[in-house]
Structure formats: C-alpha cells, structure tokens
PDB file of C-alpha atoms in Angstrom:
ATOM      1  CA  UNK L1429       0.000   0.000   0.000  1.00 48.00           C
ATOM      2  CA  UNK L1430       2.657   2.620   0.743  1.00 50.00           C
ATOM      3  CA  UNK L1431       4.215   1.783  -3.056  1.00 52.00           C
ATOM      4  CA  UNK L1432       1.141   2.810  -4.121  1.00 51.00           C
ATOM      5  CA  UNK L1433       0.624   5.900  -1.899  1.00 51.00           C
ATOM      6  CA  UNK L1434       4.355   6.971  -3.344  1.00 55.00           C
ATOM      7  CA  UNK L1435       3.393   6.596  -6.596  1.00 54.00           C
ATOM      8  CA  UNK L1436       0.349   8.081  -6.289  1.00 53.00           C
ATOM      9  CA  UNK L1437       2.772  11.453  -4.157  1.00 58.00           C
ATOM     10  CA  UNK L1438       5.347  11.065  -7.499  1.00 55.00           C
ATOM     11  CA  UNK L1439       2.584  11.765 -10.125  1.00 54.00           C
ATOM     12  CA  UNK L1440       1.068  14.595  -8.157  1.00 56.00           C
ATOM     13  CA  UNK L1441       4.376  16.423  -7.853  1.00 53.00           C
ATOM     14  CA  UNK L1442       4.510  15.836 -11.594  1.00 52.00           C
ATOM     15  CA  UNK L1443       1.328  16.756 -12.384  1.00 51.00           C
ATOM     16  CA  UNK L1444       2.183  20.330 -10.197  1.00 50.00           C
ATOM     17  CA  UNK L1445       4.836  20.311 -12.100  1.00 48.00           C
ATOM     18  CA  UNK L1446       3.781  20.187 -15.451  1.00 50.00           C
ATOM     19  CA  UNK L1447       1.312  22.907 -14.163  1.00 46.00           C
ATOM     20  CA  UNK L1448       3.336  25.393 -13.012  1.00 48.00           C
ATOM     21  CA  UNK L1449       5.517  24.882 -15.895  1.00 54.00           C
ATOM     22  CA  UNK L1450       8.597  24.392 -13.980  1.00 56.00           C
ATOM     23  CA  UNK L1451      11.156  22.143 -15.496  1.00 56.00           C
ATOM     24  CA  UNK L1452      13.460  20.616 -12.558  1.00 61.00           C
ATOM     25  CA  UNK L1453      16.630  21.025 -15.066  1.00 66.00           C
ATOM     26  CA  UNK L1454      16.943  24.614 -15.161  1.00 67.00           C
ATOM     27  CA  UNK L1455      17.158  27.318 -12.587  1.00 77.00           C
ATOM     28  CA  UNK L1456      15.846  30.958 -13.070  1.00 79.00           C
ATOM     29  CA  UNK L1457      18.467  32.574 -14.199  1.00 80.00           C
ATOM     30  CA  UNK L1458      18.911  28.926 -16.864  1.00 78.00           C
ATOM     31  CA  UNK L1459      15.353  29.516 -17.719  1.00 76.00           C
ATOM     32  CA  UNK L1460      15.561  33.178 -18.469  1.00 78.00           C
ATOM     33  CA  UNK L1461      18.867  32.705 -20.518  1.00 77.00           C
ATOM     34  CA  UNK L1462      17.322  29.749 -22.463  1.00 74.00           C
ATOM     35  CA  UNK L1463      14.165  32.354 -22.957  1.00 78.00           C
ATOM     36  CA  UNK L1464      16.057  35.149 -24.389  1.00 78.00           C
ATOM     37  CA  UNK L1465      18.431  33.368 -26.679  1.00 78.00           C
ATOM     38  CA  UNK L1466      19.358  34.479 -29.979  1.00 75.00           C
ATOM     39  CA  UNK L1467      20.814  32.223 -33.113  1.00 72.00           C
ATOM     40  CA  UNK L1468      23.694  33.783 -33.947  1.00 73.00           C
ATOM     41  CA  UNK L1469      23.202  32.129 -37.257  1.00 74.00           C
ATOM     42  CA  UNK L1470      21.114  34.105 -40.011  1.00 75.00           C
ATOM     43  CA  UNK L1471      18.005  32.307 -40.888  1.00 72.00           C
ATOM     44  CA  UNK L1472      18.307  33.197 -44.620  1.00 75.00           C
ATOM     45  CA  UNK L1473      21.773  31.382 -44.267  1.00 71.00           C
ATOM     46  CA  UNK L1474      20.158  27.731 -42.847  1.00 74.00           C
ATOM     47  CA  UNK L1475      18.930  25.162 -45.221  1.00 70.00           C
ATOM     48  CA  UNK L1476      15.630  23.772 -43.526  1.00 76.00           C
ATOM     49  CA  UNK L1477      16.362  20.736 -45.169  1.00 77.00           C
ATOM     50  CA  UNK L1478      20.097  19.831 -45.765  1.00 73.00           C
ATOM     51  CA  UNK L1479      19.384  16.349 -46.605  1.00 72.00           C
ATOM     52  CA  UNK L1480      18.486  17.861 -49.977  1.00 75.00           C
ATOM     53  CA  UNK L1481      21.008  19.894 -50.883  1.00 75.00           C
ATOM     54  CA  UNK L1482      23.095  18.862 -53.730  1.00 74.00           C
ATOM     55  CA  UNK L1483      26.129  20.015 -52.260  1.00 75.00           C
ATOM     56  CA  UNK L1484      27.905  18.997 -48.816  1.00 74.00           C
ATOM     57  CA  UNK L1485      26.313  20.991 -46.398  1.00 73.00           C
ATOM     58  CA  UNK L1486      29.063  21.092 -43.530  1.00 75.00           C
ATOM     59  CA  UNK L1487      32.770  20.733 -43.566  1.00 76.00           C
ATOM     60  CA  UNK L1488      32.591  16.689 -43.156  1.00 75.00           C
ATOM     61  CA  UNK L1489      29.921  15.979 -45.071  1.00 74.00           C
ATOM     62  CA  UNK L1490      30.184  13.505 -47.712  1.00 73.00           C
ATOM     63  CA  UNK L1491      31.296  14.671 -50.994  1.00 74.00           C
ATOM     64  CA  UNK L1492      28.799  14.709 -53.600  1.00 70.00           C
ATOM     65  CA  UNK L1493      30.112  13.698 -57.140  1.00 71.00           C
ATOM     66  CA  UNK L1494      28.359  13.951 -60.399  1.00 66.00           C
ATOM     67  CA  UNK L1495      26.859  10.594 -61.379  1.00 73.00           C
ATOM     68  CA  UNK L1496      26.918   9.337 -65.108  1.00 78.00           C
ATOM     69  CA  UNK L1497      22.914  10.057 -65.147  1.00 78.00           C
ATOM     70  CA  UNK L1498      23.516  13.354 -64.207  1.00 77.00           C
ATOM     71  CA  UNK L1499      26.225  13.673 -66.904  1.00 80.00           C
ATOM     72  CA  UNK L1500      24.293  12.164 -69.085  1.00 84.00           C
ATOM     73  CA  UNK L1501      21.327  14.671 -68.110  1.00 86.00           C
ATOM     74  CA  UNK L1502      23.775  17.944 -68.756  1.00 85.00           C
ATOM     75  CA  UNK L1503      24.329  16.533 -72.391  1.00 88.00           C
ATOM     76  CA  UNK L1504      21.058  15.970 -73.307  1.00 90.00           C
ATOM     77  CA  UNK L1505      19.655  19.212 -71.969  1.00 91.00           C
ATOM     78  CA  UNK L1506      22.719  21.586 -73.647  1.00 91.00           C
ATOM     79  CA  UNK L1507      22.034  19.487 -77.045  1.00 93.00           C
ATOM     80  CA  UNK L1508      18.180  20.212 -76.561  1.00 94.00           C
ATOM     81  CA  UNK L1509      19.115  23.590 -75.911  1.00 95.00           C
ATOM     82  CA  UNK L1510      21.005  23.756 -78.940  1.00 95.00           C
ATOM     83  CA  UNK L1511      18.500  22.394 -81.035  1.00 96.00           C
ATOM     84  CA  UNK L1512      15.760  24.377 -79.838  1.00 96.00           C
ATOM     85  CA  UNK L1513      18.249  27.942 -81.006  1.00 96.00           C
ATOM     86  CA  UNK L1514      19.000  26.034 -84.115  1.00 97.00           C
ATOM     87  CA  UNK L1515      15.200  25.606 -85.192  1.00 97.00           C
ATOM     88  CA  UNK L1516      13.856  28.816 -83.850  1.00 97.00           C
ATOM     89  CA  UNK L1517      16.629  30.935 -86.216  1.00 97.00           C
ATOM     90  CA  UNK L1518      15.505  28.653 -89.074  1.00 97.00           C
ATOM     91  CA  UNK L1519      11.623  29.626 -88.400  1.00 97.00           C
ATOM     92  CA  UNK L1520      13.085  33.302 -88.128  1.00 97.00           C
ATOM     93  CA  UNK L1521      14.713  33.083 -91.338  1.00 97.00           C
ATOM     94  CA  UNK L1522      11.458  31.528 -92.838  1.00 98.00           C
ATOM     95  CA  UNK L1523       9.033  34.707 -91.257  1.00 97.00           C
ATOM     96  CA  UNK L1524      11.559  36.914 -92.993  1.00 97.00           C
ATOM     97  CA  UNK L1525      11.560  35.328 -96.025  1.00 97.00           C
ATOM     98  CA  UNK L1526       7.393  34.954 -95.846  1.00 97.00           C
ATOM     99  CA  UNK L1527       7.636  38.727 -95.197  1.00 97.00           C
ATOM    100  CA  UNK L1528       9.426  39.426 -98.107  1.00 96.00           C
ATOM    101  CA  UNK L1529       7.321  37.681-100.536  1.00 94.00           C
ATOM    102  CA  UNK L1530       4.249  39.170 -99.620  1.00 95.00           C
ATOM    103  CA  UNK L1531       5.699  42.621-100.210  1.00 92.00           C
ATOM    104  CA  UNK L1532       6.541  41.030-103.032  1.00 87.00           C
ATOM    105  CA  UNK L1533       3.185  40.359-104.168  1.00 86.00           C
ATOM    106  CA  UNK L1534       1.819  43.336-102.349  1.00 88.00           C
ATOM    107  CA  UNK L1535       4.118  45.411-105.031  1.00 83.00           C
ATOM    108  CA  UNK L1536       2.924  43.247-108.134  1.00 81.00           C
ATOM    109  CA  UNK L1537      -0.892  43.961-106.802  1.00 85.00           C
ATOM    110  CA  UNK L1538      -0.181  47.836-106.919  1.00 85.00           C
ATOM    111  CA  UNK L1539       1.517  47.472-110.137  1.00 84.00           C
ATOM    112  CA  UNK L1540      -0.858  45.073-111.614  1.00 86.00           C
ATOM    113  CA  UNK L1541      -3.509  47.919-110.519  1.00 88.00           C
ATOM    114  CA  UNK L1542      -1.901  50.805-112.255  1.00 87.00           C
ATOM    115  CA  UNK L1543      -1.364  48.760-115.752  1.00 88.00           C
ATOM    116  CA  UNK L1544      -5.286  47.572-115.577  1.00 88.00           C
ATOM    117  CA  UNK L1545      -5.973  51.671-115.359  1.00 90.00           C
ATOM    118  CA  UNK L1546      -3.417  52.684-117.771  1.00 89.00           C
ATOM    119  CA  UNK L1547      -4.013  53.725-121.076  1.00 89.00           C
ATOM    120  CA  UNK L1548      -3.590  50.398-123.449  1.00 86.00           C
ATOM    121  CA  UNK L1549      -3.987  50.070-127.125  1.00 88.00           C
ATOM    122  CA  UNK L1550      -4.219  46.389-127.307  1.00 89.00           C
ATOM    123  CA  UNK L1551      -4.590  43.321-125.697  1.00 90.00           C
ATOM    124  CA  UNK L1552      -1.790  42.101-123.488  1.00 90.00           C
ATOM    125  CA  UNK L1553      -0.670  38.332-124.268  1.00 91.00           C
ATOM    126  CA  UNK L1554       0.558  36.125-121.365  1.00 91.00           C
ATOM    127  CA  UNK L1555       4.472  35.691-121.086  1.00 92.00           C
ATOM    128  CA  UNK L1556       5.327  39.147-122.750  1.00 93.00           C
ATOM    129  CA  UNK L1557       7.003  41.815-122.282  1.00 93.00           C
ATOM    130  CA  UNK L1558       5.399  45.194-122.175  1.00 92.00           C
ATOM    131  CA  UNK L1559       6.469  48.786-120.685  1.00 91.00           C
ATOM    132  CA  UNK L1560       4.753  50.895-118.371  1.00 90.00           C
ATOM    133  CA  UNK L1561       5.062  55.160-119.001  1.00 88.00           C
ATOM    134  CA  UNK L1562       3.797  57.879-117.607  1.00 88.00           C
ATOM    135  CA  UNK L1563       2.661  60.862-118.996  1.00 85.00           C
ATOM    136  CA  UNK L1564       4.557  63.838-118.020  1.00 80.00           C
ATOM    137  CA  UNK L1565       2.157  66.384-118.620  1.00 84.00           C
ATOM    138  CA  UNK L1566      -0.924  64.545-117.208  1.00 86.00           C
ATOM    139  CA  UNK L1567       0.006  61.989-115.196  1.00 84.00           C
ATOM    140  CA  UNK L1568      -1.338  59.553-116.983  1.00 90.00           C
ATOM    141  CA  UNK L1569      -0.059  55.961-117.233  1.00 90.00           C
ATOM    142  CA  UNK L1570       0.612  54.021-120.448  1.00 90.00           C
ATOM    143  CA  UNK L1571       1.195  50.682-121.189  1.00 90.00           C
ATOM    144  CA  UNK L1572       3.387  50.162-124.601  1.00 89.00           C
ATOM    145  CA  UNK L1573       5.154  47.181-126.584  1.00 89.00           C
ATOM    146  CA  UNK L1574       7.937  49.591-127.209  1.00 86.00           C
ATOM    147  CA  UNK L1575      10.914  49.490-125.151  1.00 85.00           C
ATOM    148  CA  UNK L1576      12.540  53.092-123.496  1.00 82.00           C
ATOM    149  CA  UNK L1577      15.596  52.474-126.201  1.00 82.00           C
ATOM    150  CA  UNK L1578      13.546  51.605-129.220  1.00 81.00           C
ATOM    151  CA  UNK L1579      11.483  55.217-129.271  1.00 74.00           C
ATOM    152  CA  UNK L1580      11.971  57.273-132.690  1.00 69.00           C
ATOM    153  CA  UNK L1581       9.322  60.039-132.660  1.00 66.00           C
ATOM    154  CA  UNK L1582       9.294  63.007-130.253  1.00 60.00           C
ATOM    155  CA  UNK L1583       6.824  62.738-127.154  1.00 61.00           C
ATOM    156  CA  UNK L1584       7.048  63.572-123.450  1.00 77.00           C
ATOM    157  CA  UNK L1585       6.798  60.287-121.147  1.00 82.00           C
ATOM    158  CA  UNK L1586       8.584  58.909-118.121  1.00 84.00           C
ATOM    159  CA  UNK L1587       9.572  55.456-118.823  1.00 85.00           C
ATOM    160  CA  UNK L1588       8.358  53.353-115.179  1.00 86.00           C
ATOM    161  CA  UNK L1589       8.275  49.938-115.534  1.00 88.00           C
ATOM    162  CA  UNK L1590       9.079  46.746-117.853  1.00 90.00           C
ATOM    163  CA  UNK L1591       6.755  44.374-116.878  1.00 91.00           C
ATOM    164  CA  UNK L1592       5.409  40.768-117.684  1.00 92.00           C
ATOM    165  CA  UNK L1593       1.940  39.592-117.605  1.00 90.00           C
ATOM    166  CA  UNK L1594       1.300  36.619-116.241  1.00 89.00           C
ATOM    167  CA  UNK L1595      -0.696  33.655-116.313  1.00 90.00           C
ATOM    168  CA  UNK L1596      -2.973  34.921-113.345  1.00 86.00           C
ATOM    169  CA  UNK L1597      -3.218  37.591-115.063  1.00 86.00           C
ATOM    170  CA  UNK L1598      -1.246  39.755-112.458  1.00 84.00           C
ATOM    171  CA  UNK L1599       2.289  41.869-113.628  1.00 87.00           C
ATOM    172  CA  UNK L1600       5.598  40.693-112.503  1.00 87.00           C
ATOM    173  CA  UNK L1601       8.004  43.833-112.303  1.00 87.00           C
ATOM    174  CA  UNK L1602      11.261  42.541-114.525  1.00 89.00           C
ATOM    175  CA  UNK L1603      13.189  45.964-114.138  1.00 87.00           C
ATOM    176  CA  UNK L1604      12.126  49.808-112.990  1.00 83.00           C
ATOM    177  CA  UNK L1605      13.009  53.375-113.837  1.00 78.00           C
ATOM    178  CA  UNK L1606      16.595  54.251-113.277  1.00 68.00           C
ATOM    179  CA  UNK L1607      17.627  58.099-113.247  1.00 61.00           C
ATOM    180  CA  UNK L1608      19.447  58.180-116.720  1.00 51.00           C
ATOM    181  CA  UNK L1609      16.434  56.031-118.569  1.00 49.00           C
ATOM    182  CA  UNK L1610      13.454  58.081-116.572  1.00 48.00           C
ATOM    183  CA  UNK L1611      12.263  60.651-119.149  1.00 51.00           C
ATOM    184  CA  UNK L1612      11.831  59.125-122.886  1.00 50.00           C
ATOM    185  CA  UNK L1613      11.381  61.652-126.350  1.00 48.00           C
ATOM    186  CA  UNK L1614       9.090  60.061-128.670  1.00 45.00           C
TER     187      UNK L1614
END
C-alpha cells in the first residue's frame, strides 16, 4: 500500500509540475537565458532541409560527385538547348523570307492595278514583255510594246516599268526606272 501511496505522491508532484511549468533542469536565471536566446546564425543562411542539398552541407559531409545520369542529363539538356536555337533561327529566317514575298506580291498587286488603269492600245498576251510610261504632262499611265531604247518620234513620257503579264493575269516587275532612262522623247 505505501508503493502505491508513493506513486500516487510522485505523479502529483509531476502533475504540479507540469502545471506550473517548472522544469526541474533549469534554474531561473537557466530559464531566463534559455528564454532570451538568440541564433547567432542568419536564418536566410540555414537550409531547412540539408538532406536535400546537392552540395555537402558542412565541412565533413560527404562529398557529392556527379553521377553518369547526371552527366548524361547535362548533355542531353545543352544538345536540346542547342536544337531548340538552331530551329527557332531557321523559323526566323522563314518569317523573314514569308515577309518578303508578300511585299513582293503586295508590289505586283499595286503594279498590276496601275497597268489595268493605264491607257492600253491592245490586248496584253501572257508571257510578254510590255512597258509601263507615264505621262509627263498629265500623269497619266501608259502601257506600250515599245521598249525606253527603241522610241523614234518626239513625245514627253517617263519610262516606269518593264513588266510581264502573267498567267494569273497579275504583272511581274522585270526591271524599274533608273535616273538616266526616266524621261523618254518620242
């Protein structure tokens, strides 16, 4: 009975321990230092989990060495990296070469547009060569089978274009006006 009754004494004192919040280890002046301490290490300078660092996180940890798989992973990743520039300055090369034809066309439409308004005396065959003038007095465009070089009479025009009808019926632009061949006497 009295192991009992000191058992029963033991847990109390525990209990009134636990209670009060005491610890039986420290003192007060242990308990007030242990209260007000201060890491002197800066938190932004702890890893919370140094397990997964890929690098030896103290001065005896184990060495950590680059495994074939992780070799083998920078390889593939600096050739897919390569790759990837290699095809995105072809696709870049591509856009500017899509760019250029459709100024391109965007020029033959505007020319195609001032022939179909210009002053013609004939029908224009597919695959021949014609020559675009303008008027110098009013403005006017013509469309002629004689070339800037082949003109014997006296006239005012400004020689523009030599141009070739095609088989959709739009102009392709072979050569235009240069200073020396602009204005044409017939």
């Amino acid at each position: 009975m009295s192991d009992k009754k000191s058992n029963k004494e033991k847990s109390e004192k525990a209990n009134n321990a636990e209670n009060k919040q005491e610890n039986p280890f420290f003192d007060e002046k242990q308990k007030q230092q242990f209260e007000n301490f201060a890491n002197p290490i800066d938190a932004d300078k702890i890893a919370v989990n140094p397990g997964l660092l890929p690098y030896a996180h103290t001065v005896g940890g184990a060495i950590i060495v680059p495994t074939e798989k992780g070799i083998m992973k920078s390889k593939a990743l600096a050739a897919m990296e390569q790759q990837t520039e290699m095809q995105l300055d072809q696709i870049k090369e591509q856009i500017n070469l899509l760019a250029q034809q459709a100024k391109e066309i965007q020029s033959r439409t505007q020319i195609s547009l001032e022939i179909y308004n210009a002053d013609m005396g004939f029908e224009p065959l597919v695959n021949h060569t014609y020559f675009l003038y303008e008027r110098s007095k009013t403005g006017e465009k013509v469309l002629s089978m004689i070339a800037p070089d082949q003109w014997g009479r006296s006239s005012k025009l400004t020689f523009m274009a030599e141009v070739l009808l095609l088989a959709d019926r739009t102009w392709k632009v072979i050569r235009e006006n240069t200073e020396d061949e602009n204005n044409i006497d017939i």
